[in-house]
Amino acid sequence: MIDDLKLSTTTVNAYSSMIKQMVKWAVAKELLPGEAHWRLSAVRGVTARDGARAPRRVTLVEDAIVDATLPFLSNDARTMVQVQRLTGMRPGELVIMRSIDIETSGATWMYRPFTHKTEHHGAERVIAIGPRAQV
């Protein structure tokens, strides 16, 4: 039955995480013995090697589709979409943008988000904002 669902590794691991959280809560409320949480913590996430399918790759939206959508967006949303197209920044980086994080001394501004997706790997994220995106 599970095989018929063809769930991706991301989905299976998210479900597993929720189950682990529920068991942890139940242990904290003394509804389950502590051993249940301890045993469940040994369960590792699945990978494609385990038979689960890899998640679908995110692809770019065609320019024609974006252009056709822009007139229906609010001014703020339209500006955000256009800035993303010009800079390649992630939505989360755009919505947390603060003027203090942007170096504006050159023709191309440099935006360093105060937090970003890969910071836990010690990576620095610098996003170039060219003249067309400097709204």
Short mmCIF file of C-alpha atoms in Angstrom, two decimals:
data_model
loop_
_atom_site.label_atom_id
_atom_site.label_comp_id
_atom_site.label_asym_id
_atom_site.label_seq_id
_atom_site.Cartn_x
_atom_site.Cartn_y
_atom_site.Cartn_z
CA MET A 1 0.00 0.00 0.00
CA ILE A 2 2.78 2.45 0.89
CA ASP A 3 4.55 1.56 -2.37
CA ASP A 4 1.44 2.67 -4.29
CA LEU A 5 1.76 6.18 -2.82
CA LYS A 6 5.24 6.66 -4.34
CA LEU A 7 6.14 9.25 -1.72
CA SER A 8 9.37 11.20 -2.05
CA THR A 9 12.17 11.00 0.48
CA THR A 10 11.29 14.54 1.62
CA THR A 11 7.67 13.59 2.34
CA VAL A 12 8.53 10.32 4.08
CA ASN A 13 11.12 12.03 6.28
CA ALA A 14 8.68 14.84 7.14
CA TYR A 15 6.06 12.27 8.20
CA SER A 16 8.66 10.40 10.24
CA SER A 17 9.67 13.61 11.96
CA MET A 18 6.05 14.34 12.90
CA ILE A 19 5.65 10.86 14.38
CA LYS A 20 8.85 11.29 16.38
CA GLN A 21 7.58 14.64 17.70
CA MET A 22 4.25 13.09 18.72
CA VAL A 23 5.99 10.25 20.56
CA LYS A 24 8.33 12.72 22.28
CA TRP A 25 5.28 14.72 23.42
CA ALA A 26 3.55 11.56 24.64
CA VAL A 27 6.67 10.57 26.61
CA ALA A 28 6.83 14.05 28.17
CA LYS A 29 3.16 13.71 29.20
CA GLU A 30 3.94 10.22 30.56
CA LEU A 31 1.50 8.62 28.13
CA LEU A 32 4.28 6.39 26.77
CA PRO A 33 7.37 4.97 28.44
CA GLY A 34 10.61 6.89 27.90
CA GLU A 35 12.03 3.92 26.06
CA ALA A 36 9.63 4.60 23.15
CA HIS A 37 11.28 7.93 22.38
CA TRP A 38 14.76 6.46 22.84
CA ARG A 39 14.05 3.60 20.41
CA LEU A 40 12.41 5.87 17.86
CA SER A 41 15.42 8.18 17.88
CA ALA A 42 17.42 5.34 16.30
CA VAL A 43 15.25 5.44 13.17
CA ARG A 44 17.13 7.22 10.40
CA GLY A 45 15.66 9.10 7.47
CA VAL A 46 15.08 7.34 4.17
CA THR A 47 17.04 7.99 1.01
CA ALA A 48 16.49 7.09 -2.63
CA ARG A 49 18.67 4.03 -1.97
CA ASP A 50 15.90 2.77 0.35
CA GLY A 51 13.42 2.68 -2.51
CA ALA A 52 11.71 6.02 -1.93
CA ARG A 53 11.72 8.28 -4.93
CA ALA A 54 13.81 11.43 -5.01
CA PRO A 55 11.84 14.67 -4.79
CA ARG A 56 11.00 16.45 -8.05
CA ARG A 57 13.48 19.12 -9.01
CA VAL A 58 12.21 22.66 -8.89
CA THR A 59 12.32 24.20 -12.34
CA LEU A 60 12.24 27.79 -13.54
CA VAL A 61 8.96 29.39 -14.48
CA GLU A 62 8.98 30.54 -18.08
CA ASP A 63 9.35 34.30 -18.58
CA ALA A 64 6.12 34.44 -20.58
CA ILE A 65 4.16 33.02 -17.63
CA VAL A 66 5.76 35.48 -15.20
CA ASP A 67 5.10 38.39 -17.57
CA ALA A 68 1.45 37.35 -17.98
CA THR A 69 1.05 37.17 -14.18
CA LEU A 70 2.63 40.52 -13.25
CA PRO A 71 -0.40 42.72 -14.13
CA PHE A 72 -2.55 40.79 -11.64
CA LEU A 73 -0.18 41.28 -8.67
CA SER A 74 -0.23 44.10 -6.15
CA ASN A 75 2.49 46.73 -6.59
CA ASP A 76 4.51 45.25 -3.70
CA ALA A 77 4.27 41.67 -4.99
CA ARG A 78 5.07 42.78 -8.55
CA THR A 79 8.18 44.61 -7.35
CA MET A 80 9.28 41.59 -5.31
CA VAL A 81 8.91 39.24 -8.30
CA GLN A 82 10.86 41.63 -10.52
CA VAL A 83 13.67 42.00 -7.97
CA GLN A 84 13.87 38.20 -7.63
CA ARG A 85 14.13 37.82 -11.42
CA LEU A 86 16.95 40.35 -11.58
CA THR A 87 18.95 39.09 -8.60
CA GLY A 88 18.19 35.37 -8.27
CA MET A 89 17.56 35.70 -4.55
CA ARG A 90 15.31 33.34 -2.68
CA PRO A 91 11.87 34.54 -1.50
CA GLY A 92 12.94 34.28 2.15
CA GLU A 93 15.97 36.46 1.49
CA LEU A 94 13.80 39.06 -0.18
CA VAL A 95 11.23 39.37 2.60
CA ILE A 96 13.88 39.79 5.32
CA MET A 97 15.85 42.42 3.38
CA ARG A 98 16.89 45.39 5.52
CA SER A 99 18.72 48.51 4.39
CA ILE A 100 21.43 47.81 7.01
CA ASP A 101 22.26 44.57 5.13
CA ILE A 102 22.91 46.32 1.79
CA GLU A 103 26.24 47.90 0.89
CA THR A 104 25.38 50.70 -1.53
CA SER A 105 28.82 52.25 -2.11
CA GLY A 106 29.34 50.89 -5.64
CA ALA A 107 27.32 50.80 -8.85
CA THR A 108 26.34 47.24 -7.94
CA TRP A 109 24.95 46.96 -4.43
CA MET A 110 25.86 43.94 -2.29
CA TYR A 111 23.17 42.41 -0.09
CA ARG A 112 24.25 40.13 2.75
CA PRO A 113 21.15 38.61 4.39
CA PHE A 114 21.49 38.46 8.18
CA THR A 115 20.32 34.85 7.98
CA HIS A 116 20.15 32.45 5.05
CA LYS A 117 19.60 28.84 3.99
CA THR A 118 23.23 27.67 4.06
CA GLU A 119 24.60 29.64 7.02
CA HIS A 120 24.79 26.48 9.14
CA HIS A 121 27.46 25.27 6.69
CA GLY A 122 29.51 28.39 7.40
CA ALA A 123 28.79 29.81 3.94
CA GLU A 124 28.47 33.53 3.34
CA ARG A 125 25.60 34.64 1.09
CA VAL A 126 26.19 37.76 -0.99
CA ILE A 127 23.60 38.86 -3.55
CA ALA A 128 24.54 41.40 -6.21
CA ILE A 129 21.87 44.02 -6.87
CA GLY A 130 22.54 45.70 -10.19
CA PRO A 131 21.20 49.08 -11.33
CA ARG A 132 18.00 47.59 -12.85
CA ALA A 133 17.02 46.04 -9.48
CA GLN A 134 17.80 49.11 -7.41
CA VAL A 135 14.21 50.29 -6.98
#
